[in-house]
Short mmCIF file of N, CA, C and O and ligand atoms in Angstrom, two decimals:
data_model
loop_
_atom_site.label_atom_id
_atom_site.label_comp_id
_atom_site.label_asym_id
_atom_site.label_seq_id
_atom_site.Cartn_x
_atom_site.Cartn_y
_atom_site.Cartn_z
N MET A 105 0.84 -1.20 0.00
CA MET A 105 0.00 0.00 0.00
C MET A 105 0.87 1.24 0.00
O MET A 105 1.94 1.28 0.59
N ASP A 106 0.39 2.27 -0.63
CA ASP A 106 1.16 3.50 -0.71
C ASP A 106 0.49 4.58 0.13
O ASP A 106 -0.38 5.31 -0.32
N LEU A 107 0.90 4.66 1.37
CA LEU A 107 0.24 5.59 2.29
C LEU A 107 0.48 7.04 1.88
O LEU A 107 -0.41 7.88 2.03
N GLU A 108 1.65 7.33 1.37
CA GLU A 108 1.91 8.70 0.97
C GLU A 108 0.97 9.13 -0.15
O GLU A 108 0.45 10.23 -0.16
N GLU A 109 0.73 8.22 -1.06
CA GLU A 109 -0.14 8.56 -2.17
C GLU A 109 -1.57 8.79 -1.68
O GLU A 109 -2.26 9.68 -2.13
N GLN A 110 -2.01 7.98 -0.72
CA GLN A 110 -3.35 8.18 -0.16
C GLN A 110 -3.47 9.56 0.46
O GLN A 110 -4.47 10.25 0.32
N THR A 111 -2.45 9.97 1.17
CA THR A 111 -2.46 11.29 1.80
C THR A 111 -2.60 12.38 0.76
O THR A 111 -3.37 13.32 0.92
N LEU A 112 -1.90 12.22 -0.34
CA LEU A 112 -1.93 13.23 -1.38
C LEU A 112 -3.24 13.20 -2.16
O LEU A 112 -3.61 14.17 -2.79
N GLU A 113 -3.94 12.08 -2.09
CA GLU A 113 -5.16 11.94 -2.88
C GLU A 113 -6.36 12.56 -2.20
O GLU A 113 -7.45 12.53 -2.73
N LYS A 114 -6.20 13.15 -1.03
CA LYS A 114 -7.36 13.71 -0.35
C LYS A 114 -7.94 14.88 -1.14
O LYS A 114 -7.28 15.44 -2.01
N THR A 115 -9.12 15.23 -0.79
CA THR A 115 -9.89 16.20 -1.57
C THR A 115 -9.12 17.46 -1.90
O THR A 115 -8.47 18.05 -1.06
N GLY A 116 -9.19 17.84 -3.13
CA GLY A 116 -8.67 19.12 -3.53
C GLY A 116 -7.18 19.18 -3.74
O GLY A 116 -6.60 20.25 -3.69
N ASP A 117 -6.57 18.05 -3.96
CA ASP A 117 -5.12 18.06 -4.13
C ASP A 117 -4.71 18.33 -5.56
O ASP A 117 -3.62 18.84 -5.81
N ARG A 118 -5.60 17.99 -6.47
CA ARG A 118 -5.27 18.16 -7.88
C ARG A 118 -6.43 18.83 -8.61
O ARG A 118 -7.57 18.70 -8.22
N CYS A 119 -6.09 19.51 -9.70
CA CYS A 119 -7.10 20.14 -10.52
C CYS A 119 -8.07 19.08 -11.05
O CYS A 119 -7.65 18.06 -11.58
N GLU A 120 -9.36 19.34 -10.89
CA GLU A 120 -10.35 18.37 -11.32
C GLU A 120 -10.50 18.35 -12.84
O GLU A 120 -11.12 17.48 -13.41
N VAL A 121 -9.98 19.35 -13.50
CA VAL A 121 -10.07 19.43 -14.96
C VAL A 121 -8.88 18.77 -15.62
O VAL A 121 -9.02 17.87 -16.45
N CYS A 122 -7.69 19.20 -15.25
CA CYS A 122 -6.50 18.72 -15.95
C CYS A 122 -5.64 17.80 -15.07
O CYS A 122 -4.71 17.17 -15.57
N GLY A 123 -5.96 17.73 -13.78
CA GLY A 123 -5.23 16.82 -12.90
C GLY A 123 -3.87 17.34 -12.46
O GLY A 123 -3.08 16.60 -11.87
N ALA A 124 -3.63 18.59 -12.68
CA ALA A 124 -2.35 19.19 -12.28
C ALA A 124 -2.27 19.29 -10.76
O ALA A 124 -3.26 19.56 -10.10
N LYS A 125 -1.08 19.05 -10.24
CA LYS A 125 -0.87 19.22 -8.80
C LYS A 125 -1.05 20.68 -8.44
O LYS A 125 -0.48 21.57 -9.06
N LEU A 126 -1.89 20.92 -7.42
CA LEU A 126 -2.18 22.30 -7.05
C LEU A 126 -1.12 22.86 -6.14
O LEU A 126 -0.56 22.15 -5.30
N THR A 127 -0.87 24.14 -6.27
CA THR A 127 0.04 24.82 -5.36
C THR A 127 -0.70 25.14 -4.06
O THR A 127 -1.92 25.02 -3.97
N GLY A 128 0.03 25.59 -3.06
CA GLY A 128 -0.59 25.95 -1.78
C GLY A 128 -1.64 27.02 -1.96
O GLY A 128 -2.72 26.96 -1.38
N ALA A 129 -1.34 28.02 -2.78
CA ALA A 129 -2.29 29.12 -3.01
C ALA A 129 -3.54 28.61 -3.70
O ALA A 129 -4.65 29.02 -3.38
N GLU A 130 -3.36 27.70 -4.64
CA GLU A 130 -4.52 27.16 -5.37
C GLU A 130 -5.38 26.31 -4.45
O GLU A 130 -6.61 26.35 -4.50
N LEU A 131 -4.73 25.54 -3.59
CA LEU A 131 -5.47 24.75 -2.62
C LEU A 131 -6.25 25.65 -1.67
O LEU A 131 -7.40 25.39 -1.35
N GLN A 132 -5.62 26.71 -1.22
CA GLN A 132 -6.28 27.61 -0.29
C GLN A 132 -7.49 28.27 -0.94
O GLN A 132 -8.54 28.43 -0.32
N LEU A 133 -7.35 28.64 -2.20
CA LEU A 133 -8.46 29.25 -2.91
C LEU A 133 -9.63 28.28 -3.01
O LEU A 133 -10.78 28.65 -2.79
N ALA A 134 -9.34 27.03 -3.29
CA ALA A 134 -10.39 26.02 -3.38
C ALA A 134 -11.09 25.87 -2.03
O ALA A 134 -12.30 25.73 -1.96
N LEU A 135 -10.31 25.91 -0.96
CA LEU A 135 -10.90 25.79 0.38
C LEU A 135 -11.76 27.01 0.70
O LEU A 135 -12.86 26.89 1.22
N GLU A 136 -11.25 28.18 0.37
CA GLU A 136 -11.95 29.42 0.70
C GLU A 136 -13.27 29.52 -0.05
O GLU A 136 -14.26 30.02 0.48
N THR A 137 -13.27 29.06 -1.28
CA THR A 137 -14.48 29.15 -2.09
C THR A 137 -15.36 27.93 -1.94
O THR A 137 -16.46 27.89 -2.46
N SER A 138 -14.88 26.92 -1.21
CA SER A 138 -15.59 25.66 -1.06
C SER A 138 -15.94 25.10 -2.43
O SER A 138 -16.92 24.38 -2.58
N GLY A 139 -15.17 25.47 -3.41
CA GLY A 139 -15.44 25.03 -4.77
C GLY A 139 -14.59 23.83 -5.13
O GLY A 139 -13.87 23.29 -4.29
N PRO A 140 -14.68 23.43 -6.38
CA PRO A 140 -13.88 22.32 -6.86
C PRO A 140 -12.40 22.68 -6.86
O PRO A 140 -12.04 23.85 -6.96
N ALA A 141 -11.57 21.68 -6.73
CA ALA A 141 -10.13 21.91 -6.78
C ALA A 141 -9.73 22.17 -8.22
O ALA A 141 -9.90 21.33 -9.09
N LEU A 142 -9.22 23.36 -8.45
CA LEU A 142 -8.85 23.74 -9.80
C LEU A 142 -7.51 24.46 -9.79
O LEU A 142 -7.22 25.23 -8.88
N CYS A 143 -6.73 24.22 -10.80
CA CYS A 143 -5.48 24.96 -10.96
C CYS A 143 -5.80 26.40 -11.35
O CYS A 143 -6.95 26.73 -11.65
N THR A 144 -4.82 27.24 -11.35
CA THR A 144 -5.05 28.67 -11.61
C THR A 144 -5.74 28.87 -12.95
O THR A 144 -6.66 29.67 -13.08
N VAL A 145 -5.30 28.14 -13.94
CA VAL A 145 -5.86 28.29 -15.28
C VAL A 145 -7.36 27.97 -15.27
O VAL A 145 -8.17 28.76 -15.76
N HIS A 146 -7.72 26.82 -14.70
CA HIS A 146 -9.11 26.40 -14.77
C HIS A 146 -9.98 27.11 -13.73
O HIS A 146 -11.16 27.31 -13.95
N ALA A 147 -9.39 27.51 -12.61
CA ALA A 147 -10.15 28.29 -11.63
C ALA A 147 -10.58 29.61 -12.24
O ALA A 147 -11.61 30.17 -11.88
N ASP A 148 -9.80 30.10 -13.17
CA ASP A 148 -10.11 31.37 -13.82
C ASP A 148 -11.17 31.20 -14.89
O ASP A 148 -11.85 32.13 -15.27
N GLU A 149 -11.32 29.98 -15.39
CA GLU A 149 -12.26 29.73 -16.48
C GLU A 149 -13.61 29.22 -15.97
O GLU A 149 -14.65 29.56 -16.51
N VAL A 150 -13.56 28.42 -14.92
CA VAL A 150 -14.77 27.74 -14.47
C VAL A 150 -15.45 28.53 -13.36
O VAL A 150 -14.81 28.89 -12.38
N VAL A 151 -16.71 28.77 -13.50
CA VAL A 151 -17.47 29.44 -12.46
C VAL A 151 -17.79 28.44 -11.35
O VAL A 151 -17.83 27.23 -11.60
N PRO A 152 -18.04 28.93 -10.14
CA PRO A 152 -18.43 28.04 -9.04
C PRO A 152 -19.63 27.21 -9.42
O PRO A 152 -20.56 27.68 -10.07
N LEU A 153 -19.61 25.94 -9.00
CA LEU A 153 -20.65 25.02 -9.42
C LEU A 153 -21.98 25.26 -8.71
O LEU A 153 -23.00 24.72 -9.11
N ASP A 154 -21.98 26.09 -7.68
CA ASP A 154 -23.19 26.29 -6.88
C ASP A 154 -24.37 26.76 -7.73
O ASP A 154 -25.46 26.23 -7.65
N ASP A 155 -24.12 27.76 -8.55
CA ASP A 155 -25.22 28.41 -9.25
C ASP A 155 -24.92 28.57 -10.73
O ASP A 155 -24.99 29.65 -11.28
N VAL A 156 -24.58 27.48 -11.35
CA VAL A 156 -24.24 27.54 -12.76
C VAL A 156 -25.44 28.01 -13.57
O VAL A 156 -25.34 28.87 -14.43
N GLU A 157 -26.62 27.49 -13.27
CA GLU A 157 -27.80 27.86 -14.02
C GLU A 157 -28.15 29.33 -13.79
O GLU A 157 -28.55 30.04 -14.70
N ALA A 158 -27.99 29.78 -12.56
CA ALA A 158 -28.29 31.17 -12.23
C ALA A 158 -27.35 32.10 -13.01
O ALA A 158 -27.76 33.14 -13.49
N VAL A 159 -26.11 31.68 -13.13
CA VAL A 159 -25.15 32.49 -13.86
C VAL A 159 -25.55 32.57 -15.33
O VAL A 159 -25.50 33.61 -15.95
N GLU A 160 -26.01 31.45 -15.87
CA GLU A 160 -26.42 31.46 -17.27
C GLU A 160 -27.63 32.37 -17.47
O GLU A 160 -27.77 33.01 -18.50
N ALA A 161 -28.50 32.41 -16.47
CA ALA A 161 -29.71 33.21 -16.58
C ALA A 161 -29.43 34.69 -16.43
O ALA A 161 -30.25 35.53 -16.77
N ASP A 162 -28.27 34.99 -15.91
CA ASP A 162 -27.94 36.39 -15.67
C ASP A 162 -27.79 37.14 -17.00
O ASP A 162 -26.80 37.03 -17.64
ZN1 LIG B 17 -6.44 22.60 -14.45
#
């Protein structure tokens, strides 16, 4: 078993879009927004999943 890998696999460790390892700042942003774990590139492109439909209706 690879315990180190399990530790790293916990929520929000990698970008959910491209799978890139997140930096500390990117991880913190994901925690602060309670949003999906996203790298800087995809965090800038993807809106929070909470109200996607509301955003479209705007
Ligand atoms: Zn990404």
